Coordinates of C-alpha atoms in Angstrom, one line a residue:
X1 CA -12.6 -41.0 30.7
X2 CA -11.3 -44.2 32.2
X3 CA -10.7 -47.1 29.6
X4 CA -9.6 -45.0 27.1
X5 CA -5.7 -45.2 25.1
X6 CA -4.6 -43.1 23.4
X7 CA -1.4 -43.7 20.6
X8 CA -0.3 -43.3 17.1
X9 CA -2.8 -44.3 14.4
X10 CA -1.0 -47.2 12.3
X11 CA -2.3 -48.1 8.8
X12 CA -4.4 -50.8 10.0
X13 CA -6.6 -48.1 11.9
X14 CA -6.9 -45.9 9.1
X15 CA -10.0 -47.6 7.2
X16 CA -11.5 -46.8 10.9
X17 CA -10.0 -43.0 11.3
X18 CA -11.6 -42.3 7.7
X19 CA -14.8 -44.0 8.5
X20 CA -15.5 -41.7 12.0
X21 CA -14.2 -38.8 10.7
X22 CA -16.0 -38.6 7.9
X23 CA -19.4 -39.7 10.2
X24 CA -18.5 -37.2 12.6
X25 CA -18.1 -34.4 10.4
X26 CA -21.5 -35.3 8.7
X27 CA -23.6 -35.9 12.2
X28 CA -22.3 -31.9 12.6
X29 CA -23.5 -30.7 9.2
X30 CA -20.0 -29.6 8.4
X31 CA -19.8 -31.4 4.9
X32 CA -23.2 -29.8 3.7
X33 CA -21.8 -28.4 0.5
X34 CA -18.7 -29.0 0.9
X35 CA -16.3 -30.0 -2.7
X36 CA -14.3 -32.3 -1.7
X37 CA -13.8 -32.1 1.8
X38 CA -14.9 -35.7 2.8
X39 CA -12.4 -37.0 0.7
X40 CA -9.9 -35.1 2.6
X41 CA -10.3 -36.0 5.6
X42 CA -10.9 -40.0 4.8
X43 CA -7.0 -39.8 3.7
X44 CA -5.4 -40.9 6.8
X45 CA -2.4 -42.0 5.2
X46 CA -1.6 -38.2 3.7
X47 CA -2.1 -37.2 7.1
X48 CA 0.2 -39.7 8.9
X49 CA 2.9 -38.7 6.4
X50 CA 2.9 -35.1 6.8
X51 CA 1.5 -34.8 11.1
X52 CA 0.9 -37.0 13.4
X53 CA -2.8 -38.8 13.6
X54 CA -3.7 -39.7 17.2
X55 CA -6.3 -42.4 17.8
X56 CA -8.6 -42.9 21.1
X57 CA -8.8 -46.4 21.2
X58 CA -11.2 -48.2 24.1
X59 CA -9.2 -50.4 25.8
X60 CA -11.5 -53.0 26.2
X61 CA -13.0 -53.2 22.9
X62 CA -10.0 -52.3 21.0
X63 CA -12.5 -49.9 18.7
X64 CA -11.3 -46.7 17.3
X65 CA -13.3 -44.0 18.8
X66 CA -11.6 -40.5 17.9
X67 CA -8.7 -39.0 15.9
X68 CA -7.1 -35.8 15.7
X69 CA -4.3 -35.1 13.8
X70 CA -0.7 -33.0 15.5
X71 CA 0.9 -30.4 13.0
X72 CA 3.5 -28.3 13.2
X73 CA 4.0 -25.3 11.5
X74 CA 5.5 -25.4 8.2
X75 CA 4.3 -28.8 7.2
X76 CA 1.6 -29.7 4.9
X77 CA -1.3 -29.7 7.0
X78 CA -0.5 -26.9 8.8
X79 CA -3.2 -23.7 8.5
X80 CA -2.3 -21.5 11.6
X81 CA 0.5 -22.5 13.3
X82 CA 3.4 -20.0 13.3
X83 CA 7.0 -20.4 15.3
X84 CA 6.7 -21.8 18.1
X85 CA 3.3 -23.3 18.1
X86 CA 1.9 -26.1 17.7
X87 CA -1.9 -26.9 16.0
X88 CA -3.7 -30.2 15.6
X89 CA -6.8 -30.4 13.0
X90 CA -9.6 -32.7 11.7
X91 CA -10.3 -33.6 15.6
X92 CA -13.5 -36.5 15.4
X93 CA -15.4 -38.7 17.7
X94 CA -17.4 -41.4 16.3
X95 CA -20.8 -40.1 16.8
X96 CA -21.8 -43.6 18.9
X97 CA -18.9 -42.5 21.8
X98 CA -19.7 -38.3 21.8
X99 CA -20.3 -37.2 25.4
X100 CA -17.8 -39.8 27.0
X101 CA -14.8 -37.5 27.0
X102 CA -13.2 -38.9 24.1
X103 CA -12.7 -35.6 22.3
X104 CA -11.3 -33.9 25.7
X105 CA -8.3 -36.5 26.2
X106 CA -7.3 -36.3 22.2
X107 CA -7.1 -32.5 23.0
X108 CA -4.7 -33.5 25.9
X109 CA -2.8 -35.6 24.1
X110 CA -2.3 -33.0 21.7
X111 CA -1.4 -30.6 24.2
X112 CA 1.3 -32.7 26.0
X113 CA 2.6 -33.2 22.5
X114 CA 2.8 -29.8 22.1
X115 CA 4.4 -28.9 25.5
X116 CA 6.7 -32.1 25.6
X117 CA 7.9 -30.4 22.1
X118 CA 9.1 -27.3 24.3
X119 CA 6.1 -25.3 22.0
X120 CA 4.1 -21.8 23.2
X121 CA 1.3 -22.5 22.2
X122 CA -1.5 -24.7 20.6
X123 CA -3.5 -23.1 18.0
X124 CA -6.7 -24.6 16.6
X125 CA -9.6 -23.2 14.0
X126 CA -12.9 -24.3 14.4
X127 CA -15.9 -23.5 12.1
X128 CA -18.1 -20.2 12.7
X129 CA -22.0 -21.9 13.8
X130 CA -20.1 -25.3 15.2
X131 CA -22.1 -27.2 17.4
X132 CA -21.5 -26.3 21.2
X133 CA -20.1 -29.8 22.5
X134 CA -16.5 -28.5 21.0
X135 CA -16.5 -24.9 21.7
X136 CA -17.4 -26.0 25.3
X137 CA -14.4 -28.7 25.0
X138 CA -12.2 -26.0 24.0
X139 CA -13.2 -23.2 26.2
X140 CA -12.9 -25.4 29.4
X141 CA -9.2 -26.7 28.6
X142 CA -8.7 -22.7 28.3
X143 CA -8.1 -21.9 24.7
X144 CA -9.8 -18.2 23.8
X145 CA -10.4 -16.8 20.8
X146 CA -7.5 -14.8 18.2
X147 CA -9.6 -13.3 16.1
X148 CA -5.7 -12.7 14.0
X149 CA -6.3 -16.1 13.3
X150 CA -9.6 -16.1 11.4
X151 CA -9.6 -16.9 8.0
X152 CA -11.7 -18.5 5.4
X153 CA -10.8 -21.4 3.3
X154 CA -14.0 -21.0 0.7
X155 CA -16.8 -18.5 -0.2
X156 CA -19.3 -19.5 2.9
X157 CA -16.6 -21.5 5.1
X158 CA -15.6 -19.1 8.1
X159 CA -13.1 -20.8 10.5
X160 CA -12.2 -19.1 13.5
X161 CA -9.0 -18.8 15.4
X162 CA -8.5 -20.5 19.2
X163 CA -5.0 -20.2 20.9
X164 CA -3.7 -21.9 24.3
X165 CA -0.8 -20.7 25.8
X166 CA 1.3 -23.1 27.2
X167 CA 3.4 -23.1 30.4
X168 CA 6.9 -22.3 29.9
X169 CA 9.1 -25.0 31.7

């Protein structure tokens, strides 16, 4: 998508970060049930101090309209990511801009990140019954399952494993 800047999150954008990703979580019905999730992800500023939060910004509004957040492995936010790779997490559109490609160039971002970084791979997890808008985003940018990845952080929460290999330089 045309219009659209993507950069570091600084704390001024973080009441913003915490207010779509918690919306966009909820519009997907992944926080049904959920202890303490919500509050999770609405801490930007843990986030920013342990990975890197990336905002999609509309350049001629100035209005925050995704986030993901870049880990590496080893660091706090970092679920699958071995040597090597790289992961990002917590990946949210504000449910107003979904279907204008906001979600695809955060998952470019991420994987330049990655590759600028000299990493393999990206890994990613995504829930088990997610809606199909992101395993379509992830599929087409060519990540495929690694079911070695799977893994569940609570009784009823299944998350499954996505890799990308990157091209070596």
């Amino acid at each position: 998508m045309t219009g659209l800047l993507v950069r570091p999150a600084e704390p001024a954008d973080f009441p913003a970060v915490a207010r779509l990703t918690v919306a966009a979580y909820e519009a997907d019905g992944q926080l049904k049930g959920e202890h303490g999730y919500g509050e999770v992800l609405a801490d930007v500023a843990t986030r920013a101090a342990s990975g890197e939060v990336l905002i999609a910004v509309d350049e001629l509004t100035g209005a925050v309209l995704g986030s993901v957040t870049f880990v590496l492995p080893g660091t706090p936010f970092a679920e699958l990511s071995g040597p090597g790779e790289a992961e990002f997490r917590m990946l949210a559109v504000d449910p107003g801009a979904q279907g204008r490609g906001v979600g695809a160039v955060l998952v470019e971002a991420c994987v330049d990140r990655a590759t600028g970084l000299g990493c393999t791979a990206v890994v990613i997890c995504v829930r088990a019954g997610m809606a199909d808008p992101a395993h379509r985003l992830y599929s087409r940018r060519g990540f495929v399952r690694s079911p070695e990845k799977d893994w569940s952080p609570a009784p009823g929460v299944d998350l499954l494993g996505l890799r990308l290999e990157l091209a070596r330089r």
